[in-house]
Amino acid sequence: MIQFTPEEKNLIQAAIQYEKEIQDRSDDEEIEYVEEIEEEIQKENVFISRRHIDSIIIYLGYLLDRKDQYDSGQILDLESKLDNLSNLP
């Protein structure tokens, strides 16, 4: 189980929303995958796979290009937290 602060969840949800906009032009399988992650993140007790964590890290990278809307320091901290979780044995 992974604990996220409300701010972290907001960043992840923003990144997922951006990814969904991109995937809207893609295939249904990719959209379902993104929605699966989105549903799990909305829960109080989050259980996600390493694959999901790695995908979220990629999605968060998109927010770094939007410095006027999001704090890059918070994004980088969250990416680091997720990367550490992904690298656990």
PDB file of C-alpha atoms in Angstrom:
ATOM      1  CA  MET A   1       0.000   0.000   0.000  1.00  0.00           C
ATOM      2  CA  ILE A   2       1.266   3.445  -0.893  1.00  0.00           C
ATOM      3  CA  GLN A   3       0.323   6.632   0.922  1.00  0.00           C
ATOM      4  CA  PHE A   4       0.091   9.854  -1.064  1.00  0.00           C
ATOM      5  CA  THR A   5      -0.561  13.334   0.276  1.00  0.00           C
ATOM      6  CA  PRO A   6      -3.514  15.206  -1.246  1.00  0.00           C
ATOM      7  CA  GLU A   7      -1.025  17.389  -3.154  1.00  0.00           C
ATOM      8  CA  GLU A   8       0.717  14.321  -4.578  1.00  0.00           C
ATOM      9  CA  LYS A   9      -2.605  12.806  -5.613  1.00  0.00           C
ATOM     10  CA  ASN A  10      -3.561  16.073  -7.316  1.00  0.00           C
ATOM     11  CA  LEU A  11      -0.309  16.063  -9.296  1.00  0.00           C
ATOM     12  CA  ILE A  12      -0.778  12.435 -10.304  1.00  0.00           C
ATOM     13  CA  GLN A  13      -4.372  13.067 -11.346  1.00  0.00           C
ATOM     14  CA  ALA A  14      -3.319  16.098 -13.403  1.00  0.00           C
ATOM     15  CA  ALA A  15      -0.638  14.008 -15.115  1.00  0.00           C
ATOM     16  CA  ILE A  16      -3.133  11.211 -15.787  1.00  0.00           C
ATOM     17  CA  GLN A  17      -5.634  13.682 -17.208  1.00  0.00           C
ATOM     18  CA  TYR A  18      -3.004  15.037 -19.572  1.00  0.00           C
ATOM     19  CA  GLU A  19      -2.097  11.489 -20.615  1.00  0.00           C
ATOM     20  CA  LYS A  20      -5.767  10.698 -21.239  1.00  0.00           C
ATOM     21  CA  GLU A  21      -5.989  13.701 -23.552  1.00  0.00           C
ATOM     22  CA  ILE A  22      -2.997  12.400 -25.485  1.00  0.00           C
ATOM     23  CA  GLN A  23      -4.302   8.819 -25.531  1.00  0.00           C
ATOM     24  CA  ASP A  24      -7.705   9.993 -26.725  1.00  0.00           C
ATOM     25  CA  ARG A  25      -6.190   9.836 -30.185  1.00  0.00           C
ATOM     26  CA  SER A  26      -4.806   6.353 -29.524  1.00  0.00           C
ATOM     27  CA  ASP A  27      -6.212   2.876 -29.095  1.00  0.00           C
ATOM     28  CA  ASP A  28      -8.747   1.738 -26.514  1.00  0.00           C
ATOM     29  CA  GLU A  29      -6.331  -0.602 -24.760  1.00  0.00           C
ATOM     30  CA  GLU A  30      -4.016   2.260 -23.804  1.00  0.00           C
ATOM     31  CA  ILE A  31      -6.943   4.359 -22.611  1.00  0.00           C
ATOM     32  CA  GLU A  32      -8.167   1.493 -20.412  1.00  0.00           C
ATOM     33  CA  TYR A  33      -4.678   1.136 -18.927  1.00  0.00           C
ATOM     34  CA  VAL A  34      -4.555   4.831 -18.005  1.00  0.00           C
ATOM     35  CA  GLU A  35      -8.078   4.686 -16.542  1.00  0.00           C
ATOM     36  CA  GLU A  36      -7.085   1.647 -14.460  1.00  0.00           C
ATOM     37  CA  ILE A  37      -4.276   3.673 -12.884  1.00  0.00           C
ATOM     38  CA  GLU A  38      -6.606   6.629 -12.384  1.00  0.00           C
ATOM     39  CA  GLU A  39      -9.175   4.516 -10.527  1.00  0.00           C
ATOM     40  CA  GLU A  40      -6.571   3.085  -8.182  1.00  0.00           C
ATOM     41  CA  ILE A  41      -5.035   6.487  -7.383  1.00  0.00           C
ATOM     42  CA  GLN A  42      -8.437   7.808  -6.316  1.00  0.00           C
ATOM     43  CA  LYS A  43      -8.692   5.185  -3.559  1.00  0.00           C
ATOM     44  CA  GLU A  44      -7.589   5.898  -0.024  1.00  0.00           C
ATOM     45  CA  ASN A  45      -5.326   2.832   0.092  1.00  0.00           C
ATOM     46  CA  VAL A  46      -3.399   2.731  -3.163  1.00  0.00           C
ATOM     47  CA  PHE A  47      -2.120  -0.593  -4.488  1.00  0.00           C
ATOM     48  CA  ILE A  48      -0.284  -0.201  -7.791  1.00  0.00           C
ATOM     49  CA  SER A  49       2.248  -2.289  -9.651  1.00  0.00           C
ATOM     50  CA  ARG A  50       5.767  -1.269 -10.604  1.00  0.00           C
ATOM     51  CA  ARG A  51       4.566  -0.938 -14.166  1.00  0.00           C
ATOM     52  CA  HIS A  52       1.924   1.544 -13.023  1.00  0.00           C
ATOM     53  CA  ILE A  53       4.485   3.456 -10.958  1.00  0.00           C
ATOM     54  CA  ASP A  54       6.814   3.684 -13.951  1.00  0.00           C
ATOM     55  CA  SER A  55       3.943   4.929 -16.112  1.00  0.00           C
ATOM     56  CA  ILE A  56       3.010   7.591 -13.555  1.00  0.00           C
ATOM     57  CA  ILE A  57       6.628   8.798 -13.520  1.00  0.00           C
ATOM     58  CA  ILE A  58       6.443   9.215 -17.299  1.00  0.00           C
ATOM     59  CA  TYR A  59       3.106  11.034 -17.071  1.00  0.00           C
ATOM     60  CA  LEU A  60       4.489  13.395 -14.405  1.00  0.00           C
ATOM     61  CA  GLY A  61       7.273  14.323 -16.815  1.00  0.00           C
ATOM     62  CA  TYR A  62       4.670  16.009 -19.019  1.00  0.00           C
ATOM     63  CA  LEU A  63       3.831  18.390 -16.176  1.00  0.00           C
ATOM     64  CA  LEU A  64       7.436  19.608 -16.020  1.00  0.00           C
ATOM     65  CA  ASP A  65       6.802  21.350 -19.340  1.00  0.00           C
ATOM     66  CA  ARG A  66       3.984  23.325 -17.699  1.00  0.00           C
ATOM     67  CA  LYS A  67       6.063  25.287 -15.200  1.00  0.00           C
ATOM     68  CA  ASP A  68       3.499  28.069 -15.142  1.00  0.00           C
ATOM     69  CA  GLN A  69       0.868  25.684 -13.759  1.00  0.00           C
ATOM     70  CA  TYR A  70       2.818  23.216 -11.598  1.00  0.00           C
ATOM     71  CA  ASP A  71       5.706  23.405  -9.136  1.00  0.00           C
ATOM     72  CA  SER A  72       8.634  21.536 -10.681  1.00  0.00           C
ATOM     73  CA  GLY A  73      10.135  20.886  -7.246  1.00  0.00           C
ATOM     74  CA  GLN A  74       7.016  19.051  -6.098  1.00  0.00           C
ATOM     75  CA  ILE A  75       6.902  17.059  -9.332  1.00  0.00           C
ATOM     76  CA  LEU A  76      10.565  16.054  -9.031  1.00  0.00           C
ATOM     77  CA  ASP A  77      10.087  15.087  -5.363  1.00  0.00           C
ATOM     78  CA  LEU A  78       7.107  12.916  -6.278  1.00  0.00           C
ATOM     79  CA  GLU A  79       8.999  11.339  -9.178  1.00  0.00           C
ATOM     80  CA  SER A  80      11.855  10.564  -6.805  1.00  0.00           C
ATOM     81  CA  LYS A  81       9.463   9.008  -4.247  1.00  0.00           C
ATOM     82  CA  LEU A  82       7.886   6.851  -6.956  1.00  0.00           C
ATOM     83  CA  ASP A  83      11.265   5.896  -8.391  1.00  0.00           C
ATOM     84  CA  ASN A  84      12.406   4.732  -4.953  1.00  0.00           C
ATOM     85  CA  LEU A  85       9.250   2.625  -4.623  1.00  0.00           C
ATOM     86  CA  SER A  86       9.760   1.133  -8.060  1.00  0.00           C
ATOM     87  CA  ASN A  87      13.324   0.152  -7.214  1.00  0.00           C
ATOM     88  CA  LEU A  88      12.463  -1.702  -4.018  1.00  0.00           C
ATOM     89  CA  PRO A  89      13.421  -5.382  -4.086  1.00  0.00           C
TER      90      PRO A  89
END
